[in-house]
C-alpha positions as a Python dict, from the first residue, in 0.01 Angstrom:
ca = {
    (1, 'M'): (0, 0, 0),
    (2, 'T'): (180, 83, -347),
    (3, 'I'): (-81, 17, -525),
    (4, 'E'): (-365, 153, -362),
    (5, 'K'): (-208, 474, -337),
    (6, 'D'): (-125, 443, -752),
    (7, 'V'): (-482, 340, -772),
    (8, 'Q'): (-653, 642, -578),
    (9, 'E'): (-428, 908, -803),
    (10, 'A'): (-543, 778, -1118),
    (11, 'Q'): (-921, 831, -1008),
    (12, 'A'): (-809, 1181, -858),
    (13, 'T'): (-672, 1255, -1191),
    (14, 'A'): (-976, 1117, -1442),
    (15, 'S'): (-1219, 1314, -1222),
    (16, 'A'): (-1003, 1623, -1230),
    (17, 'E'): (-996, 1655, -1665),
    (18, 'P'): (-1104, 1988, -1781),
    (19, 'A'): (-1446, 2001, -1960),
    (20, 'E'): (-1328, 2084, -2249),
    (21, 'V'): (-1206, 1764, -2329),
    (22, 'T'): (-1638, 1716, -2381),
    (23, 'E'): (-1653, 1947, -2569),
    (24, 'T'): (-1384, 1847, -2826),
    (25, 'T'): (-1530, 1528, -2832),
    (26, 'E'): (-1824, 1644, -2924),
    (27, 'T'): (-1702, 1894, -3177),
    (28, 'A'): (-1504, 1574, -3350),
    (29, 'E'): (-1853, 1363, -3304),
    (30, 'A'): (-2024, 1682, -3494),
    (31, 'T'): (-1797, 1685, -3791),
    (32, 'E'): (-1731, 1316, -3808),
    (33, 'G'): (-1776, 1190, -4165),
    (34, 'I'): (-1728, 1579, -4312),
    (35, 'T'): (-1475, 1555, -4577),
    (36, 'P'): (-1231, 1845, -4587),
    (37, 'E'): (-1363, 1923, -4918),
    (38, 'Q'): (-1713, 1948, -4834),
    (39, 'Q'): (-1704, 2176, -4535),
    (40, 'A'): (-1519, 2408, -4793),
    (41, 'Q'): (-1839, 2365, -4976),
    (42, 'M'): (-2028, 2492, -4636),
    (43, 'D'): (-1789, 2743, -4560),
    (44, 'D'): (-1854, 2912, -4914),
    (45, 'A'): (-2204, 2848, -4917),
    (46, 'M'): (-2258, 3006, -4552),
    (47, 'R'): (-2012, 3333, -4776),
    (48, 'Q'): (-2223, 3328, -5040),
    (49, 'F'): (-2542, 3325, -4838),
    (50, 'T'): (-2373, 3600, -4609),
    (51, 'E'): (-2294, 3794, -4892),
    (52, 'F'): (-2668, 3769, -5078),
    (53, 'M'): (-2848, 3880, -4737),
    (54, 'Q'): (-2614, 4196, -4754),
    (55, 'D'): (-2715, 4295, -5097),
    (56, 'I'): (-3041, 4256, -4996),
    (57, 'Q'): (-2980, 4553, -4738),
    (58, 'Q'): (-2796, 4736, -4925),
    (59, 'T'): (-3131, 4681, -5246),
    (60, 'K'): (-3354, 4787, -4940),
    (61, 'T'): (-3156, 5086, -4813),
    (62, 'E'): (-3131, 5193, -5244),
    (63, 'L'): (-3514, 5168, -5272),
    (64, 'E'): (-3614, 5360, -4956),
    (65, 'A'): (-3345, 5635, -5066),
    (66, 'A'): (-3527, 5596, -5435),
    (67, 'R'): (-3894, 5622, -5279),
    (68, 'K'): (-3777, 5965, -5087),
    (69, 'E'): (-3684, 6093, -5402),
    (70, 'V'): (-4004, 6022, -5586),
    (71, 'E'): (-4252, 6188, -5317),
    (72, 'E'): (-3982, 6510, -5354),
    (73, 'S'): (-4003, 6527, -5693),
    (74, 'E'): (-4394, 6431, -5645),
    (75, 'T'): (-4415, 6736, -5424),
    (76, 'R'): (-4193, 6963, -5623),
    (77, 'Y'): (-4444, 6881, -5950),
    (78, 'A'): (-4701, 6978, -5749),
    (79, 'R'): (-4623, 7281, -5634),
    (80, 'L'): (-4487, 7382, -6005),
    (81, 'Q'): (-4802, 7306, -6110),
    (82, 'A'): (-5001, 7507, -5873),
    (83, 'D'): (-4751, 7794, -5990),
    (84, 'F'): (-4803, 7731, -6274),
    (85, 'D'): (-5187, 7754, -6272),
    (86, 'N'): (-5186, 8055, -6094),
    (87, 'F'): (-4970, 8198, -6286),
    (88, 'K'): (-5196, 8148, -6613),
    (89, 'R'): (-5543, 8261, -6410),
    (90, 'R'): (-5350, 8608, -6309),
    (91, 'T'): (-5197, 8649, -6685),
    (92, 'R'): (-5574, 8569, -6797),
    (93, 'Q'): (-5724, 8826, -6566),
    (94, 'E'): (-5497, 9023, -6646),
    (95, 'K'): (-5581, 9030, -7027),
    (96, 'E'): (-5974, 9027, -6949),
    (97, 'D'): (-5898, 9345, -6738),
    (98, 'L'): (-5691, 9511, -6977),
    (99, 'A'): (-5954, 9480, -7258),
    (100, 'R'): (-6217, 9548, -7029),
    (101, 'F'): (-6050, 9869, -6924),
    (102, 'A'): (-5848, 9944, -7263),
    (103, 'S'): (-6039, 10291, -7245),
    (104, 'E'): (-6037, 10392, -6878),
    (105, 'Q'): (-5718, 10658, -6940),
    (106, 'L'): (-5899, 10797, -7182),
    (107, 'I'): (-6226, 10856, -7033),
    (108, 'V'): (-6092, 10922, -6671),
    (109, 'Q'): (-5932, 11254, -6860),
    (110, 'L'): (-6205, 11301, -7018),
    (111, 'L'): (-6414, 11351, -6712),
    (112, 'P'): (-6323, 11737, -6630),
    (113, 'V'): (-6493, 11830, -6980),
    (114, 'L'): (-6798, 11696, -6844),
    (115, 'D'): (-6748, 11829, -6484),
    (116, 'N'): (-6722, 12184, -6721),
    (117, 'F'): (-7052, 12103, -6924),
    (118, 'D'): (-7248, 11992, -6605),
    (119, 'R'): (-7091, 12408, -6471),
    (120, 'A'): (-7165, 12588, -6847),
    (121, 'V'): (-7548, 12442, -6868),
    (122, 'A'): (-7592, 12508, -6484),
    (123, 'A'): (-7490, 12897, -6566),
    (124, 'M'): (-7634, 12910, -6887),
    (125, 'E'): (-7997, 12818, -6671),
    (126, 'A'): (-7941, 13083, -6402),
    (127, 'Q'): (-7880, 13328, -6702),
    (128, 'G'): (-8201, 13207, -6813),
    (129, 'A'): (-8020, 13139, -7146),
    (130, 'Q'): (-8234, 12870, -7270),
    (131, 'N'): (-8100, 12842, -7637),
    (132, 'L'): (-7756, 12755, -7526),
    (133, 'V'): (-7858, 12523, -7238),
    (134, 'S'): (-8071, 12306, -7490),
    (135, 'G'): (-7807, 12288, -7739),
    (136, 'L'): (-7541, 12242, -7464),
    (137, 'A'): (-7722, 12010, -7289),
    (138, 'M'): (-7733, 11736, -7630),
    (139, 'I'): (-7410, 11781, -7734),
    (140, 'Q'): (-7356, 11640, -7335),
    (141, 'R'): (-7577, 11362, -7366),
    (142, 'Q'): (-7401, 11285, -7727),
    (143, 'V'): (-7035, 11248, -7487),
    (144, 'L'): (-7253, 11060, -7210),
    (145, 'D'): (-7402, 10826, -7494),
    (146, 'I'): (-7064, 10729, -7639),
    (147, 'L'): (-6893, 10687, -7320),
    (148, 'S'): (-7198, 10436, -7173),
    (149, 'R'): (-7133, 10223, -7460),
    (150, 'E'): (-6788, 10204, -7317),
    (151, 'G'): (-6967, 10111, -6987),
    (152, 'L'): (-6947, 10444, -6832),
    (153, 'Q'): (-7184, 10529, -6591),
    (154, 'A'): (-7255, 10835, -6356),
    (155, 'M'): (-7353, 10799, -5986),
    (156, 'D'): (-7684, 10915, -5840),
    (157, 'A'): (-7537, 10982, -5476),
    (158, 'V'): (-7763, 11248, -5387),
    (159, 'G'): (-8037, 11081, -5076),
    (160, 'Q'): (-7766, 10720, -5047),
    (161, 'P'): (-7657, 10589, -4791),
    (162, 'F'): (-7268, 10729, -4758),
    (163, 'D'): (-7051, 10452, -4867),
    (164, 'P'): (-6667, 10533, -4871),
    (165, 'N'): (-6664, 10285, -5135),
    (166, 'Y'): (-6825, 10531, -5397),
    (167, 'H'): (-6844, 10870, -5215),
    (168, 'D'): (-6569, 11134, -5087),
    (169, 'A'): (-6759, 11346, -4777),
    (170, 'V'): (-6576, 11700, -4815),
    (171, 'M'): (-6922, 11850, -4636),
    (172, 'H'): (-7131, 11817, -4378),
    (173, 'E'): (-7496, 11977, -4270),
    (174, 'P'): (-7711, 11856, -3959),
    (175, 'A'): (-7951, 11612, -4085),
    (176, 'N'): (-8300, 11642, -4154),
    (177, 'E'): (-8640, 11445, -4200),
    (178, 'A'): (-8543, 11470, -4566),
    (179, 'F'): (-8227, 11346, -4549),
    (180, 'P'): (-8115, 11166, -4171),
    (181, 'D'): (-7806, 11087, -4049),
    (182, 'G'): (-7516, 10925, -4310),
    (183, 'T'): (-7725, 11004, -4593),
    (184, 'V'): (-7587, 11211, -4894),
    (185, 'M'): (-7740, 11547, -4920),
    (186, 'M'): (-7532, 11720, -5244),
    (187, 'E'): (-7345, 11589, -5445),
    (188, 'L'): (-7072, 11881, -5568),
    (189, 'Q'): (-6915, 11648, -5786),
    (190, 'K'): (-7015, 11336, -6035),
    (191, 'G'): (-6860, 11034, -5936),
    (192, 'Y'): (-6780, 10752, -6231),
    (193, 'V'): (-6820, 10373, -6253),
    (194, 'L'): (-6635, 10210, -6526),
    (195, 'K'): (-6791, 9848, -6606),
    (196, 'D'): (-6843, 9823, -6213),
    (197, 'K'): (-6513, 9989, -6114),
    (198, 'V'): (-6520, 10310, -5951),
    (199, 'I'): (-6313, 10539, -6127),
    (200, 'R'): (-6409, 10823, -5955),
    (201, 'P'): (-6565, 10844, -5620),
    (202, 'A'): (-6855, 11148, -5609),
    (203, 'M'): (-6788, 11416, -5363),
    (204, 'V'): (-7095, 11479, -5189),
    (205, 'K'): (-7221, 11699, -4870),
    (206, 'V'): (-7344, 11436, -4580),
    (207, 'A'): (-7581, 11475, -4329),
    (208, 'Q'): (-7476, 11399, -3971),
    (209, 'D'): (-7717, 11361, -3628),
}
């Protein structure tokens, strides 16, 4: 009986051994034949590979940051270039306007003189002083010729449709067959254009229904 009992206990102990014994055996078999020196080389190679992958990731991060910085720089450059182009165009336009309208201030100051010529000629015609009228009219034409060479032109407003860009309506009168609604009936003060720029609108009376 003792021998049978000992055999049964031995079998039970063998079947109850933990799984880790199997794992230890497998590990031992996997590393069997590798010397400590080879294991150290493998560990060093794995360490170097890990560091290499970390360097690659760092480089990718730095390249992405550099790409974004380049894009931002290109955007800033394009904006600065556009601002500079606009500045050049604006400066060129200002110079052209200055050259075209350099005499504008002087001509505007002379417009009341032309008005006085118109009034004097009209008054003398009413008085029948034809000799004086002829003399003043000649001077007036000479002044207008000089100013026209600078680009000044008088408007012909009577009979034209009222245009607030060129006319200043100060009076209204009922429309008729000769002057339908919205037509300039009378010019109370001449308007002038200097090189396509209205420097004084005509003061007019407009027909109105």
